[in-house]
Amino acid sequence: MTEDEAGHSRQKEDIGMEQYLHTPLTEEKARKLKAGDYVYITGTVYTARDAAHKRMQEALDAGEPLPIDMKDTVIYYMGPSPAREGRPIGSAGPTTASRMDKYAPRLLDLGLKGMIGKGRRSGEVLDAIVRNGAVYFAAVGGAGALLSKAITAAEVVAYEDLGTEAIYKLEVTDFPVIVVADAEGGNLYETAVKEYAEIQ
Amino acid sequence: MRTIDVKEITRNIREMCIEANHFLSDDMADAIKRAEETERAPLGEQILAQLRENLRIAGEDMIPICQDTGMTVVFLEVGQDVHFAGGSLEEAVNEGVRQGYSEGFLRKSVVGDPLLRKNTGDNTPAVIHYEITEGEQVRITVAPKGFGSENMSRIFMLKPADGMDGVKNAVLTAVKDAGPNACPPMVVGVGIGGTFEKCALLAKKALTRPVNVRSGIPYVREMEEELLEKINKLGIGPGGLGGTTTALAVNINTYPTHIAGLPVAVNICCHVNRHAARTL
């Protein structure tokens, strides 16, 4: 059993370990997270989805700097609905991660340590997670209203013209996620489904 | 002959876009609640509880249930004795979408060209399906469709010899392939028969049927029940993180088809299966 700086961790029966994680997400912290752990993230995460990833790829191809530093960063695959007055953000749940599979290994090799999304990843991404000591988290898809409550601030930091697909810097408090793929090759989607499958 | 001003269409579509994105129909909310009672996986149960909490927050704070507020699918069943006045019906529908998505703080998720991919900025155009019926009423169904699950939908052009088992295998294959990507627990809309495009439309429309209403055709009803049981034994579970609740319902629609064919469409919807309906 491991503990974070605040010493919050505890074992919960039948569900993975509960952990409280503060960004930046260093390799050391990432390696303590195991598939099945229930993690509450506090700190800064950046959003990026299809169009922002395509632009970052084009920037790298052109030898230009990325708009955000990848080192020890967490990217949330999410495009929010517009915020009502007085709120930091609208509905804010995860989008399907596999659409970013083409781009993710390169960002992981540049220091990206955490990705939050939903759904399966490619073999290339899972390999890059292991190679770099990173982690892939799932947030609950379709729970955008609930998840928005864990976001305390949001500002666009790049590609504003992309609208909902712009890169937002988010401040989050106890943002709930589950570790799906860990640095040792663990994959909750495979192990958990097998546990409950009665037919193939 | 009854005359309806297209402004009425715009006003209703605007309201229904906002309503559908913040409130699920009672049958959907009840199905999620029931699943929480029967789910065997502790994590699965916890996720279902979060979905119930998510619905409460969405309704109370007027935050869309899901940030993917969808491409707006509109079914218009128009009585043949209705005359629309005051402008273009299609433009009136799109104006309703435009107003609803702007005033309702809904996400604009539509690109104007599938390859050039520039956002239209107002979630138009809608996908509109017109049907001419008898009488002088207009039935409007607004079903915003998220693409996490839409992307996992499939069409199978089976052979007549594949029969009932072939259809069941097709549905199970689509659900297994969808897995965690489609935001389970899912609702599975199935269209069997017709032509290539007809079966897809049957499947889409099947998603607008309440999840607690079974087909009126005895063998179809049995197939719906058997498939739901089998899907829930696949182990996928809430969020795809393992469990006994993978689907909330299988809704099947059928239509006559050609002697040489057996088209099957599987339109998968996430647990945010949104539809608002009104009759004018």
XYZ file of C-alpha atoms in Angstrom:
480
model
C 0.000 0.000 0.000
C 1.313 3.435 -0.941
C 0.516 6.912 0.252
C 0.697 10.301 -1.428
C 2.046 13.452 0.240
C -1.157 13.982 2.133
C -1.208 10.377 3.353
C -4.769 9.946 2.114
C -4.579 6.465 0.611
C -6.548 3.526 1.890
C -7.561 0.112 0.730
C -11.204 -0.341 -0.167
C -12.683 -3.769 -0.384
C -13.256 -5.171 -3.871
C -12.489 -1.853 -5.554
C -8.881 -0.885 -6.324
C -6.865 1.263 -3.994
C -8.143 4.793 -3.435
C -5.400 7.329 -4.084
C -5.179 11.110 -3.963
C -2.896 12.502 -6.638
C -1.500 16.009 -7.030
C -0.140 17.266 -10.362
C 2.473 17.497 -11.815
C 2.401 13.757 -12.420
C 6.004 12.608 -12.172
C 7.122 9.169 -13.297
C 7.636 8.245 -9.664
C 3.983 9.032 -8.840
C 2.714 7.397 -12.036
C 4.513 4.142 -11.246
C 2.645 3.869 -7.940
C -0.702 3.777 -9.761
C -2.074 0.351 -10.663
C -4.876 -0.686 -12.990
C -8.073 -0.669 -10.949
C -7.027 2.102 -8.560
C -9.623 4.798 -7.921
C -7.773 8.120 -8.087
C -8.784 11.667 -7.163
C -6.698 14.208 -9.086
C -6.038 17.715 -7.774
C -4.081 20.380 -9.640
C -3.692 21.345 -13.289
C -4.746 19.276 -16.280
C -4.947 20.344 -19.931
C -7.678 19.423 -22.400
C -6.975 18.376 -25.956
C -8.999 16.343 -28.390
C -8.853 15.511 -32.113
C -8.243 18.910 -33.687
C -5.759 20.108 -31.026
C -3.779 16.874 -31.321
C -3.615 17.284 -35.090
C -2.242 20.805 -34.670
C 0.317 19.713 -32.079
C 1.464 16.984 -34.467
C 1.808 19.542 -37.275
C 3.804 21.836 -34.961
C 6.187 19.009 -34.074
C 6.560 18.057 -37.744
C 7.459 21.667 -38.541
C 10.019 21.754 -35.696
C 7.953 24.313 -33.770
C 7.418 24.288 -29.978
C 4.185 22.901 -28.515
C 1.812 25.383 -26.851
C 2.076 23.441 -23.579
C 5.036 21.680 -21.984
C 4.436 17.916 -22.020
C 6.777 17.102 -19.131
C 4.846 15.462 -16.259
C 1.605 16.743 -17.775
C -1.881 15.219 -17.676
C -4.079 15.612 -20.772
C -7.848 15.227 -20.505
C -9.527 14.173 -23.758
C -12.521 16.464 -23.413
C -14.414 19.193 -25.234
C -16.770 20.985 -22.825
C -20.190 22.457 -23.439
C -20.282 26.268 -22.947
C -20.252 27.588 -19.367
C -23.319 29.308 -17.996
C -22.709 32.656 -16.313
C -20.870 32.337 -13.020
C -19.588 28.840 -13.721
C -16.065 27.888 -14.827
C -17.215 25.334 -17.406
C -20.228 23.491 -18.788
C -20.660 19.734 -18.977
C -17.199 18.156 -19.031
C -16.972 14.372 -19.443
C -14.372 12.321 -21.331
C -14.370 11.613 -25.051
C -13.248 8.371 -26.733
C -9.472 8.111 -26.317
C -8.733 5.859 -29.291
C -9.139 8.776 -31.696
C -5.974 10.237 -30.146
C -4.016 6.954 -30.445
C -2.271 8.107 -33.607
C -0.771 11.084 -31.756
C -0.321 9.893 -28.158
C 2.936 7.844 -28.353
C 4.896 10.853 -29.615
C 3.568 13.041 -26.780
C 4.321 10.313 -24.221
C 7.904 10.181 -25.491
C 8.038 13.956 -24.895
C 7.130 13.539 -21.235
C 3.318 13.346 -21.136
C 2.574 11.228 -18.071
C -1.191 10.943 -17.797
C -4.145 10.731 -20.171
C -7.787 10.849 -19.106
C -10.426 9.537 -21.507
C -12.652 6.557 -22.055
C -12.384 3.403 -24.107
C -9.660 1.105 -25.378
C -6.160 2.201 -26.485
C -3.984 0.795 -29.271
C -1.023 -1.498 -28.689
C 1.302 1.359 -29.670
C -0.137 3.582 -26.942
C -0.017 0.820 -24.319
C 3.636 0.163 -25.254
C 4.445 3.874 -24.971
C 2.769 3.974 -21.534
C 5.024 1.145 -20.321
C 8.127 2.586 -22.036
C 7.657 5.983 -20.373
C 6.259 5.005 -16.992
C 2.957 6.744 -17.720
C -0.711 5.989 -16.993
C -4.100 6.019 -18.772
C -7.128 6.900 -16.659
C -10.813 6.507 -17.481
C -13.349 9.027 -16.273
C -16.991 7.925 -16.331
C -18.319 8.577 -19.826
C -21.606 10.422 -19.959
C -21.254 11.895 -16.465
C -20.297 15.378 -17.695
C -22.507 17.311 -15.281
C -21.106 15.452 -12.256
C -17.486 15.740 -13.437
C -17.851 19.477 -14.092
C -18.282 19.954 -10.337
C -14.636 18.913 -9.780
C -13.376 21.642 -12.135
C -12.797 24.939 -10.355
C -11.263 27.037 -13.155
C -10.865 26.861 -16.927
C -9.062 29.074 -19.402
C -8.197 28.650 -23.058
C -4.413 28.598 -23.488
C -4.059 27.624 -27.172
C -5.927 27.204 -30.464
C -8.854 29.380 -29.373
C -10.288 29.290 -32.898
C -11.066 25.580 -32.403
C -13.894 26.463 -29.995
C -14.715 23.465 -27.810
C -11.645 21.718 -29.270
C -9.228 24.419 -28.044
C -6.633 23.565 -25.382
C -7.997 24.543 -21.963
C -5.988 24.731 -18.781
C -8.184 23.305 -16.031
C -7.807 23.483 -12.274
C -9.377 20.411 -10.713
C -10.065 19.294 -7.150
C -10.532 15.601 -6.380
C -11.388 14.847 -9.995
C -12.469 11.148 -9.944
C -10.811 8.715 -12.376
C -9.960 5.018 -12.525
C -6.585 3.661 -13.647
C -7.166 1.552 -16.770
C -3.617 1.072 -18.114
C -0.566 1.275 -15.880
C 3.201 1.421 -16.364
C 3.558 -2.320 -15.830
C 1.191 -3.220 -18.652
C -1.879 -3.797 -16.486
C -5.150 -3.222 -18.362
C -8.372 -3.050 -16.365
C -10.629 -3.282 -19.439
C -9.274 -6.772 -20.067
C -9.031 -8.118 -16.532
C -12.304 -6.703 -15.142
C -14.412 -7.827 -18.101
C -13.013 -11.377 -17.844
C -13.993 -11.459 -14.206
C -17.688 -10.963 -14.997
C -17.937 -12.621 -18.433
C -20.169 -15.707 -18.472
C -20.089 -15.997 -22.277
C -17.358 -15.009 -24.731
C -56.596 20.936 -44.186
C -54.761 22.400 -41.194
C -52.236 25.213 -41.500
C -49.247 25.300 -39.164
C -46.885 28.274 -39.063
C -43.277 27.077 -39.282
C -42.469 29.394 -36.340
C -44.284 26.814 -34.200
C -41.855 24.184 -35.445
C -38.869 26.406 -34.605
C -40.161 27.154 -31.114
C -40.837 23.495 -30.300
C -37.504 22.252 -31.673
C -35.656 24.923 -29.663
C -37.358 23.842 -26.429
C -36.943 20.139 -27.154
C -33.194 20.451 -27.826
C -32.734 21.987 -24.367
C -35.140 19.555 -22.680
C -33.587 16.420 -24.201
C -30.058 17.433 -23.221
C -30.901 18.055 -19.549
C -33.608 15.503 -18.711
C -33.755 11.823 -19.629
C -37.168 10.237 -20.112
C -38.552 8.467 -16.997
C -38.062 4.997 -18.483
C -34.312 5.647 -18.934
C -33.854 7.114 -15.447
C -35.781 4.178 -13.928
C -33.698 1.636 -15.862
C -30.457 3.141 -14.532
C -31.837 3.084 -10.995
C -32.947 -0.560 -11.314
C -29.559 -1.550 -12.714
C -27.883 -0.082 -9.634
C -29.894 -2.518 -7.506
C -28.980 -5.594 -9.564
C -25.359 -4.845 -10.579
C -22.973 -7.401 -9.042
C -19.660 -5.557 -9.513
C -18.908 -3.070 -6.680
C -17.203 -0.634 -9.077
C -20.066 -1.071 -11.545
C -22.578 -0.245 -8.834
C -20.572 2.828 -7.878
C -20.536 4.035 -11.505
C -24.310 3.535 -11.839
C -24.772 5.592 -8.656
C -22.653 8.333 -10.245
C -24.840 8.255 -13.355
C -27.922 8.726 -11.197
C -26.222 11.610 -9.376
C -25.184 13.046 -12.746
C -28.831 13.108 -13.872
C -29.831 14.910 -10.673
C -27.139 17.585 -11.104
C -27.974 18.008 -14.799
C -31.635 18.709 -14.058
C -31.145 20.857 -10.970
C -28.240 22.992 -12.185
C -29.117 22.922 -15.900
C -25.793 21.443 -16.968
C -26.103 19.119 -19.990
C -26.140 15.437 -18.938
C -23.201 14.852 -21.288
C -20.875 17.409 -22.874
C -21.466 15.697 -26.210
C -24.857 17.244 -26.798
C -24.937 15.405 -30.077
C -25.785 15.861 -33.689
C -29.478 16.676 -33.660
C -31.583 13.934 -35.224
C -35.169 15.046 -35.858
C -38.030 12.759 -36.856
C -40.966 14.629 -38.372
C -44.126 12.600 -38.887
C -46.370 14.919 -40.821
C -50.074 14.311 -41.383
C -50.911 14.515 -45.084
C -53.600 17.126 -44.397
C -51.113 19.597 -42.882
C -49.977 22.694 -44.752
C -46.893 24.536 -43.504
C -46.935 28.316 -43.901
C -44.519 31.134 -43.203
C -41.344 29.792 -44.763
C -39.229 26.706 -45.349
C -39.907 23.780 -43.012
C -36.304 22.611 -43.184
C -34.974 26.060 -42.355
C -37.467 26.273 -39.471
C -36.112 23.022 -38.000
C -32.527 24.220 -38.315
C -33.428 27.590 -36.797
C -34.873 25.711 -33.801
C -31.622 23.779 -33.439
C -29.594 26.997 -33.797
C -31.617 28.767 -31.076
C -31.767 25.750 -28.765
C -28.029 25.070 -28.871
C -27.172 28.735 -28.361
C -29.707 29.582 -25.626
C -29.297 26.212 -23.890
C -25.489 26.454 -23.602
C -25.205 23.229 -25.585
C -22.018 22.196 -27.352
C -21.736 22.853 -31.062
C -20.391 19.594 -32.430
C -21.152 19.729 -36.156
C -18.584 20.304 -38.914
C -19.850 21.638 -42.238
C -17.923 19.173 -44.375
C -16.850 15.658 -43.342
C -13.289 16.109 -44.641
C -12.649 19.861 -44.464
C -14.037 19.765 -40.895
C -14.812 23.378 -40.067
C -17.313 23.716 -37.218
C -20.580 25.340 -38.339
C -20.753 27.106 -34.975
C -24.448 26.513 -34.298
C -24.842 22.703 -34.444
C -26.719 22.909 -37.737
C -27.661 21.252 -39.933
C -29.826 18.691 -38.161
C -30.354 15.231 -39.645
C -34.052 15.303 -40.502
C -36.172 12.243 -41.296
C -39.575 13.077 -42.794
C -42.477 10.684 -42.827
C -45.929 11.356 -44.245
C -48.722 9.917 -42.138
C -52.523 10.127 -42.187
C -54.413 12.974 -40.557
C -53.534 16.555 -39.678
C -51.134 16.267 -36.788
C -47.377 16.688 -36.657
C -45.321 14.427 -34.411
C -41.831 15.776 -33.647
C -39.107 13.673 -32.028
C -35.779 15.333 -31.215
C -33.001 12.823 -30.497
C -29.551 14.401 -30.005
C -27.054 11.620 -30.783
C -23.614 11.431 -29.199
C -20.831 10.041 -31.336
C -18.948 7.896 -28.804
C -21.651 5.311 -29.344
C -22.597 6.317 -32.900
C -19.038 5.474 -33.998
C -19.475 1.912 -32.691
C -22.649 1.236 -34.719
C -22.619 -1.304 -37.553
C -24.452 -2.595 -40.602
C -24.318 -6.277 -41.592
C -25.657 -7.444 -44.954
C -26.356 -11.057 -43.937
C -27.522 -13.921 -46.139
C -31.052 -15.299 -45.666
C -29.436 -18.618 -44.651
C -27.748 -16.873 -41.701
C -31.213 -16.613 -40.159
C -32.012 -15.832 -36.561
C -28.627 -17.035 -35.246
C -26.823 -14.812 -37.737
C -28.779 -11.789 -36.533
C -28.046 -12.561 -32.881
C -24.340 -13.004 -33.611
C -24.262 -9.706 -35.470
C -25.773 -7.851 -32.505
C -23.423 -9.515 -30.002
C -20.411 -8.791 -32.226
C -21.315 -5.102 -32.459
C -21.788 -4.826 -28.686
C -18.508 -6.649 -27.911
C -16.576 -4.469 -30.344
C -18.178 -1.346 -28.857
C -17.199 -2.356 -25.309
C -16.052 0.564 -23.147
C -15.972 3.042 -26.054
C -19.753 3.337 -26.295
C -20.265 4.431 -22.655
C -22.107 1.369 -21.344
C -24.696 0.620 -20.067
C -25.952 0.964 -23.621
C -29.293 0.889 -25.330
C -29.069 -1.254 -28.457
C -31.280 -0.262 -31.397
C -31.589 -2.949 -34.063
C -33.157 -2.747 -37.520
C -33.765 -5.988 -39.407
C -34.959 -6.107 -43.032
C -35.689 -3.500 -45.672
C -32.702 -2.286 -47.657
C -29.244 -1.000 -46.703
C -30.521 2.442 -45.657
C -33.916 1.285 -44.379
C -32.449 -1.022 -41.725
C -30.255 1.817 -40.429
C -33.285 4.062 -40.066
C -35.235 1.271 -38.322
C -32.371 0.894 -35.843
C -32.176 4.634 -35.181
C -35.910 4.825 -34.607
C -35.793 1.798 -32.302
C -33.675 3.899 -29.922
C -36.595 6.303 -29.441
C -38.866 3.543 -28.137
C -39.066 3.491 -24.292
C -36.703 0.875 -22.853
C -39.548 -0.749 -20.890
C -41.699 -1.376 -23.982
C -41.073 -4.632 -25.859
C -41.894 -5.379 -29.487
C -45.489 -6.391 -30.249
C -44.273 -9.239 -32.476
C -43.870 -12.368 -30.293
C -40.652 -13.736 -31.857
C -39.059 -10.261 -31.900
C -39.954 -9.752 -28.270
C -38.290 -13.066 -27.399
C -35.200 -12.077 -29.352
C -35.037 -8.711 -27.527
C -35.189 -10.473 -24.163
C -32.684 -13.188 -25.079
C -30.185 -10.727 -26.536
C -30.374 -8.456 -23.480
C -29.652 -11.429 -21.230
C -26.701 -12.513 -23.370
C -25.271 -8.982 -23.649
C -25.348 -8.666 -19.878
C -23.305 -11.874 -19.612
C -20.470 -10.432 -21.704
C -18.931 -8.903 -18.568
C -18.362 -5.433 -20.087
C -20.326 -3.656 -17.352
C -20.848 0.039 -16.489
C -18.115 2.183 -18.029
C -16.673 -1.011 -19.549
C -14.951 -1.645 -16.210
C -16.533 -5.039 -15.631
C -19.982 -6.025 -14.419
C -23.384 -7.432 -15.166
C -25.045 -4.306 -16.592
C -23.809 -3.826 -20.153
C -27.128 -2.896 -21.764
C -30.407 -1.525 -20.420
C -32.501 -2.715 -23.369
C -32.435 -4.161 -26.864
C -35.088 -2.560 -29.071
C -35.664 -4.259 -32.427
C -37.695 -3.003 -35.394
C -38.333 -5.134 -38.469
C -39.501 -4.509 -42.056
C -40.142 -6.687 -45.126
C -37.063 -7.345 -47.213
C -35.861 -8.841 -50.520
C -35.775 -12.609 -51.238
C -31.973 -12.422 -51.514
C -31.166 -10.420 -48.390
C -31.135 -10.053 -44.605
C -29.871 -6.558 -43.720
C -29.177 -5.904 -40.019
C -28.243 -2.535 -38.534
C -27.079 -2.141 -34.941
C -27.270 1.448 -33.718
C -25.670 1.674 -30.316
C -26.563 4.433 -27.877
C -24.889 5.193 -24.562
C -26.832 5.452 -21.300
C -27.583 9.074 -22.238
C -30.275 7.925 -24.675
C -31.965 11.266 -25.290
C -35.250 11.888 -27.005
C -38.030 14.386 -26.540
C -41.310 14.004 -28.405
C -44.329 16.272 -28.934
C -47.450 16.165 -31.032
C -48.754 19.407 -32.557
